[in-house]
mmCIF file of C-alpha atoms in Angstrom:
data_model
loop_
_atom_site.group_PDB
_atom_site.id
_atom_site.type_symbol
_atom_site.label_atom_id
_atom_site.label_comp_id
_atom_site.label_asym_id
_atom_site.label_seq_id
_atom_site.Cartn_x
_atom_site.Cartn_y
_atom_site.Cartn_z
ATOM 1 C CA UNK A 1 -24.141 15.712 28.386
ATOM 2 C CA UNK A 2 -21.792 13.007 29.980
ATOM 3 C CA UNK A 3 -19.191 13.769 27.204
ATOM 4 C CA UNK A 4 -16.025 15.383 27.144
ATOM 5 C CA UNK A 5 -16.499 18.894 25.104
ATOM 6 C CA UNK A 6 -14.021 20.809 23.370
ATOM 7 C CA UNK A 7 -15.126 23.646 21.408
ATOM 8 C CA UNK A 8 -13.315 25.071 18.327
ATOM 9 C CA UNK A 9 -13.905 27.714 15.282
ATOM 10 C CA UNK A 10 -13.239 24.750 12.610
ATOM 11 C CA UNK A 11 -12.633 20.728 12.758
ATOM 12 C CA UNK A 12 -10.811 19.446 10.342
ATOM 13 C CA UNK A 13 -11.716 15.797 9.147
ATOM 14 C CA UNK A 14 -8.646 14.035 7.613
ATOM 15 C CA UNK A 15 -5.408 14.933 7.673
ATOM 16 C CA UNK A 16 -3.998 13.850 4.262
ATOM 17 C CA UNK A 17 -3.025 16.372 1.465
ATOM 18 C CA UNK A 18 -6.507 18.100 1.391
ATOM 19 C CA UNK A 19 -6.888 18.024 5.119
ATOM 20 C CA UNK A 20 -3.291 19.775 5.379
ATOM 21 C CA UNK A 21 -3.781 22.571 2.563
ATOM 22 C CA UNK A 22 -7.005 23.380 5.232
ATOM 23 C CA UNK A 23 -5.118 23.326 8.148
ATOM 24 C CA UNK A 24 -2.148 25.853 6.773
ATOM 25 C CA UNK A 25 -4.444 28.396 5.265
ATOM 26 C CA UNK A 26 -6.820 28.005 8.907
ATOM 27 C CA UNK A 27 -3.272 28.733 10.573
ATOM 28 C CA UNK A 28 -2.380 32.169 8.263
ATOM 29 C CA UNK A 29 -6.058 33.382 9.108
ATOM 30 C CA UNK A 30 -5.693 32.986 12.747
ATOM 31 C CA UNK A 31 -8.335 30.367 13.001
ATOM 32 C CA UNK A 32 -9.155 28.387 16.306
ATOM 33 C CA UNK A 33 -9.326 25.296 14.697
ATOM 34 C CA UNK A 34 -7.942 20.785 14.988
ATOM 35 C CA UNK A 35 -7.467 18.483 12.624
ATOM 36 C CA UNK A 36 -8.794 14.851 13.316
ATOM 37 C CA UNK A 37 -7.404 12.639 11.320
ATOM 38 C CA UNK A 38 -8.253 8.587 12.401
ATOM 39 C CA UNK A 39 -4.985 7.066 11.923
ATOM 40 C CA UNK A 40 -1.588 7.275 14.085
ATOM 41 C CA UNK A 41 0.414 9.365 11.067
ATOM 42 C CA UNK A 42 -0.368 11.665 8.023
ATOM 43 C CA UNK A 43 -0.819 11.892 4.419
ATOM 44 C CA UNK A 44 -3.701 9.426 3.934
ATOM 45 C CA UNK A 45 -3.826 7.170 0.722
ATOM 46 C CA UNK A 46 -0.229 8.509 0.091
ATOM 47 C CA UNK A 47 1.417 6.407 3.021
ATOM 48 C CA UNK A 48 1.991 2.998 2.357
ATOM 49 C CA UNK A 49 0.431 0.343 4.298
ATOM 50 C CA UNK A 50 1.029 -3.308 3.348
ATOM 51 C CA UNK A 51 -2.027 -4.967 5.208
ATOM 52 C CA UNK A 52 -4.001 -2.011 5.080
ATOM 53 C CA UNK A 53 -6.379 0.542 2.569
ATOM 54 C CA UNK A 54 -3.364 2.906 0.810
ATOM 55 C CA UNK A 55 -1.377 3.165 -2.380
ATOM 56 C CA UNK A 56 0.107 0.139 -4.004
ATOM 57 C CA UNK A 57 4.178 -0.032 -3.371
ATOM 58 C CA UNK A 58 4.918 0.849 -7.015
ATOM 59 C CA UNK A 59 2.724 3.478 -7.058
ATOM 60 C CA UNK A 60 3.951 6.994 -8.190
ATOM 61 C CA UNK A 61 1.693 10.595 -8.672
ATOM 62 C CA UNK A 62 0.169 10.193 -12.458
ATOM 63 C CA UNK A 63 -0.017 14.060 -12.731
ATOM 64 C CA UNK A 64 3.721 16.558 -12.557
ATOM 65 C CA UNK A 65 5.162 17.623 -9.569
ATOM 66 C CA UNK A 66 4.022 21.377 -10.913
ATOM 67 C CA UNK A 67 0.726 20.291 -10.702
ATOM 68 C CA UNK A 68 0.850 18.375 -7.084
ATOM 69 C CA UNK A 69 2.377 20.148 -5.204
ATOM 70 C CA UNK A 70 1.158 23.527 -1.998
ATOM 71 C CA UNK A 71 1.496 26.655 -3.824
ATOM 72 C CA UNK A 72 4.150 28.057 -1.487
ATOM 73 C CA UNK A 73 6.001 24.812 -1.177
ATOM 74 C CA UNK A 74 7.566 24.116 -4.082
ATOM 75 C CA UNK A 75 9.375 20.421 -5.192
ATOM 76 C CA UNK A 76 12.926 20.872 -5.363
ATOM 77 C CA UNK A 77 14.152 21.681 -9.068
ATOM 78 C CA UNK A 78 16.046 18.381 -9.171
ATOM 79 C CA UNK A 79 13.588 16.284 -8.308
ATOM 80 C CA UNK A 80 11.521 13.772 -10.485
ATOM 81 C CA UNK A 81 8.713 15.234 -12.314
ATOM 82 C CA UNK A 82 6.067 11.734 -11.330
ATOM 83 C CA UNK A 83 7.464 10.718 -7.660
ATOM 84 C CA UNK A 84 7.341 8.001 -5.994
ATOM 85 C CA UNK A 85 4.554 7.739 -2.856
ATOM 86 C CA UNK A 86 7.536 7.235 -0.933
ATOM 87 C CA UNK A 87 8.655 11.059 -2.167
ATOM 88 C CA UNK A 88 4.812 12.409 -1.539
ATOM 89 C CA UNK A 89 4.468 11.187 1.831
ATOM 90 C CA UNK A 90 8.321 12.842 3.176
ATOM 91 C CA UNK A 91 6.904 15.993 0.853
ATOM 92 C CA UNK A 92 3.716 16.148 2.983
ATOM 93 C CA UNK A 93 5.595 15.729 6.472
ATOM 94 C CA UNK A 94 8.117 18.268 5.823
ATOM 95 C CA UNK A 95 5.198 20.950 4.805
ATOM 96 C CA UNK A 96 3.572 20.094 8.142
ATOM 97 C CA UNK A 97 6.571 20.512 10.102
ATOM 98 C CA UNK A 98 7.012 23.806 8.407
ATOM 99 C CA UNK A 99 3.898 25.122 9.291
ATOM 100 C CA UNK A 100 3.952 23.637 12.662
ATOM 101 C CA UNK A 101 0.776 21.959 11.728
ATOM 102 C CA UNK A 102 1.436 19.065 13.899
ATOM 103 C CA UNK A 103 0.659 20.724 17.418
ATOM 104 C CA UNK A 104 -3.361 21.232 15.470
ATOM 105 C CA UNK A 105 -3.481 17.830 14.897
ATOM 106 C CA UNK A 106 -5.143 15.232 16.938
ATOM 107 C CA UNK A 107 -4.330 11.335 15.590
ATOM 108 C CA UNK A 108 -6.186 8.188 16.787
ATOM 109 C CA UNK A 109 -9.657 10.647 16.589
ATOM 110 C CA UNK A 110 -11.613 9.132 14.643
ATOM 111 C CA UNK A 111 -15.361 10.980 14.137
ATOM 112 C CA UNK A 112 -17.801 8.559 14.349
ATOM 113 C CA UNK A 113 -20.753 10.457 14.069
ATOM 114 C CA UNK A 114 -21.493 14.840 12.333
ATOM 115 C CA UNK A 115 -24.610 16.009 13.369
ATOM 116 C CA UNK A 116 -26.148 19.708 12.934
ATOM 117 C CA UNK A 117 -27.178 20.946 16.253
ATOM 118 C CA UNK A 118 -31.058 22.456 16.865
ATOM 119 C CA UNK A 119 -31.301 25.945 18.539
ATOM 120 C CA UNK A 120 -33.517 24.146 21.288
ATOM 121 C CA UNK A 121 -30.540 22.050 22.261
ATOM 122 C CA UNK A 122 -29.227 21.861 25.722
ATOM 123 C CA UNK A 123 -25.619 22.979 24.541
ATOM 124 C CA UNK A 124 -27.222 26.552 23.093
ATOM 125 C CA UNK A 125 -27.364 27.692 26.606
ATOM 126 C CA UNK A 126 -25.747 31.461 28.036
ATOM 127 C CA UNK A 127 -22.934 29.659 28.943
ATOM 128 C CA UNK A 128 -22.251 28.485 25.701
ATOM 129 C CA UNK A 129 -18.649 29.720 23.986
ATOM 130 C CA UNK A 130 -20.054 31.018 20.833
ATOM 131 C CA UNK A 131 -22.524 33.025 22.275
ATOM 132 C CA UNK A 132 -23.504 34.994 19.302
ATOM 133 C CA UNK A 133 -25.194 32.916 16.990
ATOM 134 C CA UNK A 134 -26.055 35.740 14.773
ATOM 135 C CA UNK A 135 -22.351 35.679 13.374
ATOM 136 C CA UNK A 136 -22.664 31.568 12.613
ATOM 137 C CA UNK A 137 -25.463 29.826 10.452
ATOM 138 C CA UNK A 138 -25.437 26.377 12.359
ATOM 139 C CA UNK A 139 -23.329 24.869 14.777
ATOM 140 C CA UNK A 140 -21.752 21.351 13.888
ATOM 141 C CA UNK A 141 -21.399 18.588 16.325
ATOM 142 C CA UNK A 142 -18.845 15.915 16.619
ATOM 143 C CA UNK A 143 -18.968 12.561 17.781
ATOM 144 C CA UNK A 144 -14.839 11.478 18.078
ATOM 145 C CA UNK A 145 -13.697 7.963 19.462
ATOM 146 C CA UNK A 146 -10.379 7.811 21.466
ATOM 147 C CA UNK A 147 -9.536 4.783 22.053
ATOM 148 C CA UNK A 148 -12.509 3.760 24.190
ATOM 149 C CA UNK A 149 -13.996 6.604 24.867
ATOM 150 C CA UNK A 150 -15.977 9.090 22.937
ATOM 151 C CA UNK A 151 -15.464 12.847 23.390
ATOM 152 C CA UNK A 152 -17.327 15.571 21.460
ATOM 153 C CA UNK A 153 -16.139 18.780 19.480
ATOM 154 C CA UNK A 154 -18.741 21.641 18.780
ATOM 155 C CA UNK A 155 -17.703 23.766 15.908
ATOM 156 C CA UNK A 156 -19.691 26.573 13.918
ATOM 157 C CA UNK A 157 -17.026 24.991 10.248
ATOM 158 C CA UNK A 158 -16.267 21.387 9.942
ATOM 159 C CA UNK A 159 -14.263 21.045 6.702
ATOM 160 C CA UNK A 160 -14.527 17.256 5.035
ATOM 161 C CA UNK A 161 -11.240 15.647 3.895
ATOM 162 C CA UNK A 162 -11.489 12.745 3.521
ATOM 163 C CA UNK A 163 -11.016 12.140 0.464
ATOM 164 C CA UNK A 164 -13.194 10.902 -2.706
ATOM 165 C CA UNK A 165 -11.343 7.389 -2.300
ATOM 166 C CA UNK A 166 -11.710 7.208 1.192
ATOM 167 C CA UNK A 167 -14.679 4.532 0.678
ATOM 168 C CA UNK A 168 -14.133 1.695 -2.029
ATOM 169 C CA UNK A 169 -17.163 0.713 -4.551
ATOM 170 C CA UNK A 170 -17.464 -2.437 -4.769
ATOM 171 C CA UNK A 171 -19.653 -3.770 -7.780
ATOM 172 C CA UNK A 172 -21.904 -7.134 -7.815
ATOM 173 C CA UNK A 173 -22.652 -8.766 -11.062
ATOM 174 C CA UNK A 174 -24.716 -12.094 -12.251
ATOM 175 C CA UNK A 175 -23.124 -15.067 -11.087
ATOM 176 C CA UNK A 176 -20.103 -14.108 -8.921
ATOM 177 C CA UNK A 177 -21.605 -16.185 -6.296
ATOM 178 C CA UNK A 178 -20.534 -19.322 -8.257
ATOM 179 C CA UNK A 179 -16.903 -17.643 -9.320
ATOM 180 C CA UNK A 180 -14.558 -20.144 -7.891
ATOM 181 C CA UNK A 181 -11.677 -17.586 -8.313
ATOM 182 C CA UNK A 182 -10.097 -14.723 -6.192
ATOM 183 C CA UNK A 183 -12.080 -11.321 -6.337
ATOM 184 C CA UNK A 184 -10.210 -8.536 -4.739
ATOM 185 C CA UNK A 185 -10.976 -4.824 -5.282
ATOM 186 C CA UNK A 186 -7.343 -2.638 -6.421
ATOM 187 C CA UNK A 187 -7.428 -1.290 -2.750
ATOM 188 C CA UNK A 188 -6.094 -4.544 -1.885
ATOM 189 C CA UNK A 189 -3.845 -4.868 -4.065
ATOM 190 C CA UNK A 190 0.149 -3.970 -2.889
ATOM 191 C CA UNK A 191 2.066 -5.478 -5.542
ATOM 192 C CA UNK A 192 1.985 -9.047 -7.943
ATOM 193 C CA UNK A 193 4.364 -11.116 -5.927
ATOM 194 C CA UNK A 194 2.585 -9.632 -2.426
ATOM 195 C CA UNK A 195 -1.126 -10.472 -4.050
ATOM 196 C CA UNK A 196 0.352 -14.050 -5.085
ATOM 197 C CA UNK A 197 -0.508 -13.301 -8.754
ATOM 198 C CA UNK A 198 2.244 -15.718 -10.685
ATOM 199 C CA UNK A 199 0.448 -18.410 -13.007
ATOM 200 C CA UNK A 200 -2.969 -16.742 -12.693
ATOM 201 C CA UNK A 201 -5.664 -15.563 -15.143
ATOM 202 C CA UNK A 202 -6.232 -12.137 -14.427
ATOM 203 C CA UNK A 203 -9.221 -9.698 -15.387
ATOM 204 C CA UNK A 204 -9.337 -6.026 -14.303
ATOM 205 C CA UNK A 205 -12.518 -4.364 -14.586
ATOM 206 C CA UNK A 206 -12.391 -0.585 -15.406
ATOM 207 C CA UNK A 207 -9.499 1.562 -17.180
ATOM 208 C CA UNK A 208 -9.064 4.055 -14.694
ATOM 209 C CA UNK A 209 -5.356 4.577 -13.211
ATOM 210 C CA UNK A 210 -5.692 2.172 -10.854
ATOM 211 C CA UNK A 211 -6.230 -0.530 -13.127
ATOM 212 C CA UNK A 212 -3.508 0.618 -15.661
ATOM 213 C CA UNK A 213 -0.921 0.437 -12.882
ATOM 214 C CA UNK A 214 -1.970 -2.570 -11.543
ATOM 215 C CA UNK A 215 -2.281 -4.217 -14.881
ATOM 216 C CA UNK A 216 1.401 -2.810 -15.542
ATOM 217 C CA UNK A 217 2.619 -4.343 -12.444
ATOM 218 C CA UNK A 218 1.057 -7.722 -13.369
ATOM 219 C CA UNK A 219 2.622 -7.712 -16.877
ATOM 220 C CA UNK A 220 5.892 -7.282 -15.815
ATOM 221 C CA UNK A 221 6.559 -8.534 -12.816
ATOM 222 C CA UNK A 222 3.090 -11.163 -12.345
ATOM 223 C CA UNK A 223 4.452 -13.378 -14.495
ATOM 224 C CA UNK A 224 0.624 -14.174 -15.193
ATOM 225 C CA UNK A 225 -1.063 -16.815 -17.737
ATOM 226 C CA UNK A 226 -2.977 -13.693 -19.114
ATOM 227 C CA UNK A 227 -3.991 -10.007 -18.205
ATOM 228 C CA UNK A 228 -6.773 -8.024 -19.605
ATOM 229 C CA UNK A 229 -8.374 -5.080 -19.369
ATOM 230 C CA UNK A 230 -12.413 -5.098 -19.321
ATOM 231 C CA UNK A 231 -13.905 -1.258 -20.194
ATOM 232 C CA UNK A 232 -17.412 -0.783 -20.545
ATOM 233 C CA UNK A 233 -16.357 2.434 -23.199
ATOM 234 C CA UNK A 234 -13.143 3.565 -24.583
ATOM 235 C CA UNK A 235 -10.533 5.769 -22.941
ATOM 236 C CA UNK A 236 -7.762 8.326 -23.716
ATOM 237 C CA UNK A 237 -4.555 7.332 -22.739
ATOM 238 C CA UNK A 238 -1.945 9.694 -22.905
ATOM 239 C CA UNK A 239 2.106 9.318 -22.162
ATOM 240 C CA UNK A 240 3.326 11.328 -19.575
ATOM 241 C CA UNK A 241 5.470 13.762 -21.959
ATOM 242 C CA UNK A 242 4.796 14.995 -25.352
ATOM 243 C CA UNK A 243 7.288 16.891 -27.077
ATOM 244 C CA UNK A 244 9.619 16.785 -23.885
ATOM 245 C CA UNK A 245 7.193 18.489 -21.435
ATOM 246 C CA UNK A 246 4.659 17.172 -19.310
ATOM 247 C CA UNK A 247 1.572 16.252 -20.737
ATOM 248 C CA UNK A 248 -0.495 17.850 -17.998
ATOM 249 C CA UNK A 249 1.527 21.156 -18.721
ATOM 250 C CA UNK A 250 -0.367 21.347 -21.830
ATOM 251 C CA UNK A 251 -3.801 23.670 -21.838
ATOM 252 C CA UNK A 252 -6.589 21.969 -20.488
ATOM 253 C CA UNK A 253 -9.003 22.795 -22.882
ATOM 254 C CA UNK A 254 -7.475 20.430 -25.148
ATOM 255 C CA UNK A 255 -7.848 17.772 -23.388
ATOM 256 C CA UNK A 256 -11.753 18.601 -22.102
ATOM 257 C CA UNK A 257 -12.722 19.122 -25.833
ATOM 258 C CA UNK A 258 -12.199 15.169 -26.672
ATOM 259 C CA UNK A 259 -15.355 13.045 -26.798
ATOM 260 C CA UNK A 260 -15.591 11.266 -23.310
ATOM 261 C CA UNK A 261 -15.919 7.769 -25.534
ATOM 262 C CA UNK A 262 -15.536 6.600 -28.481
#
């Protein structure tokens, strides 16, 4: 094999919040373990990026800080209880700088290519550094771009982070082919005067947070002809305190007992 190989107990993919809660609880166990996360910084979706796939530039957290937060990193009492991205993305450095989780990370590696590895393969040799395959089920490799070059890690745990949102859906219906307007999908959008929204007609398709936020943004600041919402089935909506608390303080069962439409 022509490739560069580096050989490690666990590979971390992603290095955004789920990527970093790996990473700390690898470090307290002693793990061998890197975390390869594509991009030149941390925190994924959470740091903003004007030209580029992240949060919008109003965007704050849409559950309580006592519900997003590492459970031995605490937010400070005085802070807000829905923060700013701005507040997440500081939040996430500091917890990585108190772990020391930076010297496990590798930026600019971005894996191209996870592949199980066959017993008959060249790399399952004597001189192999996990020797005793009895203690692993499968070996993992990785296929990592650097620039422009590719180097390979072999690793017995990969752990996936990156994230449910890390790949947009993008949905084709009858006749947008001859729609002379503007489609964009929310991951585009930063803001109303950024996305050149003033004096438009504007449709949002779905009622998921996103599309609240964004439709929000456009009310108040768009200074649009029209907004509207377009739901294929009703949704919940619920304010962010009842009674003075948070809602998501609240039991849980509550909320999963409602009828999913209506």
């Amino acid at each position: 094999m022509s490739e560069k190989v580096i050989y490690k107990e666990c590979c971390v993919i992603g290095c955004g919040i789920s990527g970093i809660a790996v990473a700390r609880w690898l470090k307290k166990y002693n793990f061998d373990f890197v975390v390869l996360e594509k991009s030149e910084d941390i925190a994924g979706l959470w740091r903003y990026k004007e030209n580029d796939y992240g949060v919008m530039s109003f965007t704050h957290i849409n559950v309580s800080k006592y519900n997003y937060s590492f459970s031995d990193y605490q937010f400070p009492k005085e802070s807000v209880e829905f923060m700013h991205h701005s507040h997440i993305y500081e939040y996430a450095k500091s917890y990585m700088k108190m772990h020391n989780l930076y010297d496990y990370t590798k930026f600019n590696h971005q894996v191209i290519l996870l592949e199980e590895l066959n017993k008959s393969d060249v790399l399952y040799s004597e001189n192999l550094k996990f020797q005793n395959m009895d203690n692993y089920e499968r070996l993992w490799k990785l296929t990592v771009k650097v620039e422009n070059r590719e180097i390979v890690y072999i690793s017995p745990y990969v752990a996936v982070a990156t994230g449910h949102h890390f790949a947009p859906k993008h949905v084709k219906f009858p006749g947008q082919e001859t729609f002379t307007g503007e489609i964009i999908h929310s991951v585009k959008y930063k803001n109303a005067k950024f996305n050149k929204m003033a004096g438009k007609k504007v449709l949002l398709v779905g009622i998921g947070n996103s599309s609240v936020d964004i439709a929000d943004n456009l009310v108040t600041q768009g200074e649009c002809t029209s907004v509207t919402i377009s739901s294929k089935s009703g949704s919940w909506v619920f304010p962010n305190y009842i009674n003075g608390y948070t809602t998501d303080l609240y039991p849980s069962r509550f909320m999963l007992s409602l009828p999913w439409q209506y």
